[in-house]
Amino acid sequence: VQLQAFGGGLVQTGGSLTLSCVVSGRIFSSVSMAWFRQAPGKERDFVAGISWNGDTAIYTDSVLGRFTISRDDTKDTVHLQMRSLEPDDTAIYYCAAGGPVSRRHGDYVWWGQGTQVTVSS
């Protein structure tokens, strides 16, 4: 199983980016997906997650109303649409796959390599 995340970049405050994560290994339709992020010197924190069937999406409070997680089972891909970006959103963003959708780092089994998002003020 491999997760490949991409779509990061440099954006100004208030801008938008969409991250994507492609999953190989024929597991996508049976696993929940999530995005975590890690800023320099900080722990890896939960951002958003979506259940295996797309019925449930959860978010950390700081991104509610600004970020949207979605999945495309025809392409084994999960997306994270990010709007109204703020400097505090600057981090390496990691996608993860696992069992029931959860905010807990340890509930996810497979991880991507991360993609850098930098928001300038």
Coordinates of N, CA, C and O in Angstrom, one line a residue:
V1 N 0.9 -1.2 0.0 CA 0.0 0.0 0.0 C 0.9 1.2 0.0 O 1.8 1.3 0.8
Q2 N 0.6 2.2 -0.9 CA 1.3 3.5 -0.9 C 0.3 4.6 -1.0 O -0.7 4.5 -1.7
L3 N 0.7 5.7 -0.3 CA -0.1 6.9 -0.4 C 0.8 8.0 -0.9 O 1.9 8.2 -0.4
Q4 N 0.3 8.7 -1.9 CA 1.1 9.7 -2.6 C 0.3 11.1 -2.5 O -0.7 11.2 -3.1
A5 N 0.8 12.0 -1.7 CA 0.2 13.3 -1.5 C 0.8 14.3 -2.4 O 2.0 14.3 -2.5
F6 N 0.0 15.2 -2.9 CA 0.6 16.3 -3.7 C -0.4 17.5 -3.6 O -1.6 17.4 -3.2
G7 N 0.0 18.6 -4.2 CA -0.8 19.8 -4.2 C -0.4 20.9 -3.3 O -1.0 22.0 -3.4
G8 N 0.6 20.7 -2.5 CA 1.0 21.8 -1.6 C 1.7 22.9 -2.4 O 1.9 22.8 -3.6
G9 N 2.0 24.0 -1.7 CA 2.7 25.1 -2.3 C 2.7 26.3 -1.4 O 2.3 26.2 -0.2
L10 N 3.0 27.4 -2.0 CA 3.1 28.7 -1.3 C 1.9 29.5 -1.8 O 1.6 29.7 -3.0
V11 N 1.1 30.1 -0.8 CA 0.0 30.9 -1.1 C -0.1 32.0 -0.1 O 0.4 31.9 1.0
Q12 N -0.7 33.1 -0.5 CA -0.9 34.2 0.4 C -2.1 34.0 1.3 O -3.0 33.2 1.0
T13 N -2.1 34.8 2.4 CA -3.2 34.7 3.3 C -4.5 35.0 2.6 O -4.6 35.9 1.8
G14 N -5.5 34.2 2.9 CA -6.8 34.3 2.2 C -6.9 33.5 0.9 O -8.0 33.4 0.4
G15 N -5.8 32.9 0.5 CA -5.8 32.1 -0.7 C -6.4 30.7 -0.5 O -6.8 30.3 0.6
S16 N -6.3 29.9 -1.6 CA -6.9 28.5 -1.6 C -5.9 27.6 -2.2 O -5.0 27.9 -3.0
L17 N -5.9 26.3 -1.7 CA -5.2 25.2 -2.3 C -6.0 24.0 -2.1 O -6.8 23.9 -1.2
T18 N -5.8 23.0 -3.0 CA -6.4 21.7 -2.9 C -5.3 20.7 -2.9 O -4.5 20.6 -3.8
L19 N -5.3 19.9 -1.8 CA -4.4 18.8 -1.7 C -5.1 17.5 -2.2 O -6.3 17.3 -2.0
S20 N -4.3 16.6 -2.7 CA -4.8 15.3 -3.1 C -3.9 14.2 -2.7 O -2.7 14.4 -2.5
C21 N -4.5 13.0 -2.5 CA -3.7 11.9 -2.0 C -4.2 10.7 -2.8 O -5.4 10.3 -2.6
V22 N -3.4 10.0 -3.5 CA -3.7 8.9 -4.3 C -3.3 7.6 -3.6 O -2.1 7.6 -3.1
V23 N -4.1 6.7 -3.4 CA -3.8 5.4 -2.7 C -3.7 4.3 -3.6 O -4.6 4.0 -4.4
S24 N -2.6 3.6 -3.6 CA -2.5 2.3 -4.3 C -2.5 1.1 -3.4 O -2.2 1.2 -2.2
G25 N -2.9 0.0 -3.9 CA -3.0 -1.2 -3.1 C -4.3 -1.8 -2.9 O -4.5 -2.7 -2.1
R26 N -5.3 -1.3 -3.6 CA -6.7 -1.9 -3.6 C -7.3 -1.9 -2.2 O -8.1 -2.8 -1.9
I27 N -7.1 -0.9 -1.4 CA -7.7 -0.8 -0.1 C -8.6 0.4 0.0 O -9.4 0.5 1.0
F28 N -8.6 1.3 -1.0 CA -9.2 2.6 -0.8 C -10.7 2.5 -0.4 O -11.2 3.2 0.5
S29 N -11.4 1.7 -1.1 CA -12.9 1.6 -0.9 C -13.3 1.1 0.5 O -14.4 1.2 0.9
S30 N -12.3 0.6 1.2 CA -12.7 -0.1 2.5 C -12.0 0.7 3.7 O -12.2 0.2 4.8
V31 N -11.4 1.8 3.5 CA -10.7 2.5 4.6 C -11.2 3.9 4.7 O -11.6 4.5 3.7
S32 N -11.2 4.4 5.9 CA -11.3 5.8 6.1 C -10.0 6.5 5.7 O -9.0 5.9 5.7
M33 N -10.2 7.8 5.4 CA -9.0 8.6 5.0 C -9.0 9.9 5.9 O -10.0 10.4 6.3
A34 N -7.8 10.4 6.1 CA -7.6 11.6 6.9 C -6.4 12.4 6.4 O -5.5 11.9 5.8
W35 N -6.5 13.7 6.9 CA -5.3 14.6 6.7 C -4.9 15.0 8.1 O -5.7 15.4 8.9
F36 N -3.6 15.0 8.3 CA -3.0 15.5 9.5 C -1.9 16.6 9.0 O -1.6 16.6 7.9
R37 N -1.5 17.4 9.9 CA -0.5 18.4 9.6 C 0.5 18.5 10.7 O 0.1 18.3 11.9
Q38 N 1.7 18.9 10.4 CA 2.8 19.1 11.4 C 3.5 20.4 11.1 O 4.2 20.4 10.0
A39 N 3.4 21.3 11.9 CA 4.2 22.5 11.8 C 5.6 22.4 12.5 O 5.7 21.5 13.3
P40 N 6.5 23.2 12.1 CA 7.9 23.0 12.7 C 7.9 23.1 14.2 O 7.2 24.0 14.8
G41 N 8.5 22.1 14.8 CA 8.6 22.1 16.3 C 7.3 21.7 17.0 O 7.2 21.7 18.2
K42 N 6.3 21.2 16.2 CA 5.0 20.8 16.9 C 4.7 19.4 16.5 O 5.3 18.8 15.6
E43 N 3.7 18.9 17.2 CA 3.3 17.5 17.0 C 2.4 17.5 15.7 O 1.9 18.5 15.2
R44 N 2.2 16.3 15.2 CA 1.4 16.0 14.1 C -0.1 16.1 14.6 O -0.5 15.2 15.4
D45 N -0.9 17.0 14.0 CA -2.3 17.2 14.5 C -3.3 16.8 13.4 O -3.1 16.9 12.2
F46 N -4.4 16.3 13.9 CA -5.5 15.9 13.0 C -6.1 17.2 12.4 O -6.2 18.2 13.0
V47 N -6.4 17.1 11.1 CA -7.1 18.2 10.4 C -8.5 17.8 9.9 O -9.5 18.5 10.3
A48 N -8.6 16.7 9.2 CA -9.9 16.3 8.7 C -9.9 14.8 8.4 O -8.9 14.2 8.1
G49 N -11.1 14.1 8.5 CA -11.2 12.7 8.1 C -12.5 12.4 7.5 O -13.5 13.2 7.7
I50 N -12.5 11.4 6.7 CA -13.8 11.0 6.0 C -13.9 9.5 6.1 O -12.9 8.7 5.9
S51 N -15.1 9.0 6.3 CA -15.3 7.5 6.5 C -15.2 6.8 5.2 O -15.1 7.4 4.1
W52 N -15.1 5.5 5.2 CA -14.9 4.7 4.1 C -15.9 4.9 3.0 O -15.6 4.8 1.8
N53 N -17.2 5.2 3.4 CA -18.2 5.4 2.4 C -18.6 6.8 2.1 O -19.5 7.1 1.4
G54 N -17.8 7.7 2.8 CA -18.0 9.1 2.5 C -19.2 9.8 3.3 O -19.5 10.9 3.2
D55 N -19.9 9.0 4.1 CA -21.0 9.5 4.9 C -20.7 10.4 6.0 O -21.5 11.2 6.4
T56 N -19.5 10.2 6.6 CA -19.1 11.0 7.7 C -17.8 11.7 7.5 O -16.8 11.1 7.0
A57 N -17.8 13.0 7.7 CA -16.6 13.8 7.7 C -16.5 14.6 9.0 O -17.4 15.1 9.5
I58 N -15.3 14.6 9.5 CA -15.0 15.3 10.7 C -13.8 16.2 10.5 O -12.9 16.0 9.7
Y59 N -13.8 17.3 11.3 CA -12.8 18.3 11.2 C -12.3 18.8 12.5 O -13.0 18.8 13.5
T60 N -11.1 19.3 12.6 CA -10.6 20.0 13.8 C -11.3 21.4 13.7 O -11.6 21.9 12.7
D61 N -11.5 21.9 14.9 CA -12.3 23.2 15.0 C -11.7 24.3 14.2 O -12.4 25.1 13.6
S62 N -10.4 24.4 14.1 CA -9.8 25.6 13.5 C -10.0 25.6 12.0 O -9.7 26.7 11.4
V63 N -10.4 24.5 11.4 CA -10.6 24.5 9.9 C -12.0 24.4 9.5 O -12.3 24.5 8.3
L64 N -12.9 24.3 10.5 CA -14.4 24.2 10.2 C -14.8 25.4 9.3 O -14.5 26.6 9.7
G65 N -15.5 25.1 8.3 CA -16.0 26.2 7.4 C -15.0 26.6 6.4 O -15.3 27.4 5.5
R66 N -13.7 26.2 6.5 CA -12.7 26.6 5.6 C -12.2 25.5 4.7 O -11.8 25.7 3.6
F67 N -12.1 24.3 5.3 CA -11.6 23.1 4.7 C -12.7 22.1 4.4 O -13.6 22.0 5.2
T68 N -12.6 21.4 3.3 CA -13.5 20.4 3.0 C -12.8 19.1 2.5 O -12.0 19.2 1.6
I69 N -13.1 18.0 3.1 CA -12.5 16.7 2.7 C -13.5 16.0 1.9 O -14.7 16.0 2.1
S70 N -13.0 15.3 0.8 CA -13.9 14.5 0.0 C -13.1 13.4 -0.6 O -11.8 13.4 -0.6
R71 N -13.8 12.4 -1.1 CA -13.1 11.2 -1.7 C -13.7 10.9 -3.0 O -14.9 11.1 -3.2
D72 N -12.9 10.4 -3.9 CA -13.3 9.9 -5.2 C -12.9 8.5 -5.4 O -11.8 8.1 -5.7
D73 N -13.9 7.6 -5.2 CA -13.6 6.2 -5.2 C -13.3 5.7 -6.6 O -12.7 4.6 -6.7
T74 N -13.6 6.4 -7.6 CA -13.3 6.0 -9.0 C -11.8 6.2 -9.3 O -11.2 5.6 -10.2
K75 N -11.1 7.1 -8.5 CA -9.7 7.4 -8.7 C -8.9 7.1 -7.5 O -7.7 7.4 -7.4
D76 N -9.5 6.4 -6.5 CA -8.7 6.1 -5.2 C -8.0 7.3 -4.7 O -6.8 7.2 -4.3
T77 N -8.7 8.4 -4.6 CA -8.1 9.7 -4.3 C -8.9 10.4 -3.2 O -10.2 10.4 -3.3
V78 N -8.3 11.0 -2.3 CA -8.9 11.9 -1.3 C -8.4 13.3 -1.5 O -7.2 13.5 -1.8
H79 N -9.3 14.2 -1.4 CA -8.9 15.6 -1.6 C -9.2 16.4 -0.3 O -10.0 16.1 0.5
L80 N -8.4 17.5 -0.1 CA -8.6 18.5 0.9 C -8.6 19.8 0.3 O -7.6 20.4 -0.1
Q81 N -9.8 20.4 0.2 CA -10.0 21.8 -0.3 C -9.8 22.7 0.8 O -10.5 22.6 1.8
M82 N -8.9 23.6 0.7 CA -8.5 24.6 1.7 C -8.8 26.0 1.2 O -8.2 26.4 0.2
R83 N -9.6 26.7 1.9 CA -9.9 28.1 1.6 C -9.6 29.0 2.7 O -9.4 28.6 3.9
S84 N -9.6 30.3 2.4 CA -9.3 31.3 3.5 C -8.1 30.9 4.3 O -8.1 31.0 5.5
L85 N -7.0 30.6 3.7 CA -5.8 30.1 4.4 C -5.2 31.2 5.2 O -5.2 32.4 4.8
E86 N -4.6 30.7 6.3 CA -4.0 31.6 7.3 C -2.6 31.2 7.5 O -2.3 30.0 7.3
P87 N -1.7 32.1 8.0 CA -0.3 31.7 8.3 C -0.3 30.5 9.2 O 0.7 29.6 9.1
D88 N -1.2 30.4 10.2 CA -1.2 29.2 11.1 C -1.5 27.9 10.4 O -1.3 26.8 11.0
D89 N -1.9 27.9 9.2 CA -2.2 26.7 8.4 C -0.8 26.2 7.8 O -0.8 25.0 7.3
T90 N 0.2 26.9 7.9 CA 1.5 26.5 7.4 C 2.0 25.2 8.1 O 2.1 25.2 9.3
A91 N 2.3 24.2 7.3 CA 2.7 22.9 7.9 C 2.9 21.9 6.7 O 2.6 22.2 5.6
I92 N 3.5 20.8 7.1 CA 3.5 19.7 6.2 C 2.2 18.9 6.4 O 1.9 18.5 7.5
Y93 N 1.5 18.6 5.3 CA 0.3 17.9 5.4 C 0.4 16.5 5.0 O 1.0 16.2 3.9
Y94 N 0.0 15.6 5.8 CA 0.1 14.1 5.6 C -1.3 13.5 5.4 O -2.2 13.8 6.1
C95 N -1.4 12.6 4.4 CA -2.6 11.9 4.3 C -2.4 10.5 5.0 O -1.3 10.0 5.1
A96 N -3.5 9.9 5.4 CA -3.4 8.7 6.2 C -4.7 7.8 5.9 O -5.8 8.4 5.6
A97 N -4.5 6.5 6.0 CA -5.6 5.6 5.7 C -5.7 4.6 6.9 O -4.7 4.2 7.4
G98 N -6.9 4.3 7.2 CA -7.1 3.3 8.3 C -8.5 2.8 8.5 O -9.2 2.7 7.5
G99 N -8.8 2.4 9.7 CA -10.1 1.8 10.0 C -11.2 2.9 10.1 O -11.3 3.8 9.3
P100 N -12.0 2.8 11.2 CA -13.0 3.8 11.4 C -12.5 5.2 11.4 O -11.4 5.5 12.0
V101 N -13.2 6.2 10.9 CA -12.7 7.5 10.8 C -12.5 8.0 12.3 O -13.3 7.8 13.1
S102 N -11.4 8.7 12.5 CA -11.0 9.0 13.8 C -10.1 10.3 13.8 O -9.4 10.5 12.8
R103 N -10.0 10.9 14.9 CA -9.1 12.0 15.1 C -7.7 11.6 15.6 O -6.8 12.4 15.8
R104 N -7.6 10.3 15.9 CA -6.4 9.8 16.6 C -5.4 9.3 15.6 O -5.6 8.5 14.8
H105 N -4.2 9.8 15.8 CA -3.1 9.5 14.9 C -2.9 8.0 14.9 O -2.6 7.4 13.8
G106 N -3.0 7.3 16.0 CA -2.7 5.9 16.1 C -3.7 5.0 15.4 O -3.4 3.8 15.2
D107 N -4.8 5.5 15.0 CA -5.9 4.7 14.4 C -5.6 4.5 12.9 O -6.3 3.8 12.2
Y108 N -4.6 5.2 12.4 CA -4.4 5.1 10.9 C -3.1 4.3 10.7 O -2.1 4.4 11.4
V109 N -3.2 3.4 9.7 CA -2.2 2.4 9.5 C -1.2 2.8 8.4 O 0.0 2.6 8.6
W110 N -1.7 3.4 7.4 CA -0.8 3.8 6.3 C -0.7 5.3 6.1 O -1.7 6.0 6.3
W111 N 0.5 5.8 5.8 CA 0.7 7.2 5.8 C 1.5 7.6 4.5 O 2.3 6.8 4.0
G112 N 1.1 8.8 4.0 CA 1.8 9.3 2.8 C 3.1 10.1 3.3 O 3.3 10.2 4.5
Q113 N 3.8 10.6 2.3 CA 5.1 11.3 2.6 C 5.0 12.7 3.0 O 5.9 13.3 3.5
G114 N 3.8 13.3 2.8 CA 3.6 14.7 3.2 C 3.8 15.7 2.0 O 4.6 15.4 1.1
T115 N 3.1 16.8 2.1 CA 3.3 17.9 1.1 C 3.2 19.2 1.9 O 2.4 19.4 2.8
Q116 N 4.2 20.1 1.5 CA 4.3 21.3 2.3 C 3.3 22.4 1.8 O 3.2 22.6 0.6
V117 N 2.7 23.0 2.8 CA 1.8 24.1 2.6 C 2.4 25.3 3.3 O 2.6 25.2 4.5
T118 N 2.6 26.4 2.6 CA 3.1 27.6 3.3 C 2.2 28.8 2.9 O 1.9 29.0 1.8
V119 N 1.7 29.4 4.0 CA 0.8 30.6 3.8 C 1.6 31.8 4.3 O 2.0 31.9 5.4
S120 N 1.8 32.7 3.4 CA 2.5 34.0 3.7 C 1.5 35.0 4.2 O 0.4 35.1 3.7
S121 N 2.0 35.9 5.1 CA 1.2 36.9 5.6 C 1.3 38.2 4.8 O 2.1 38.3 3.9

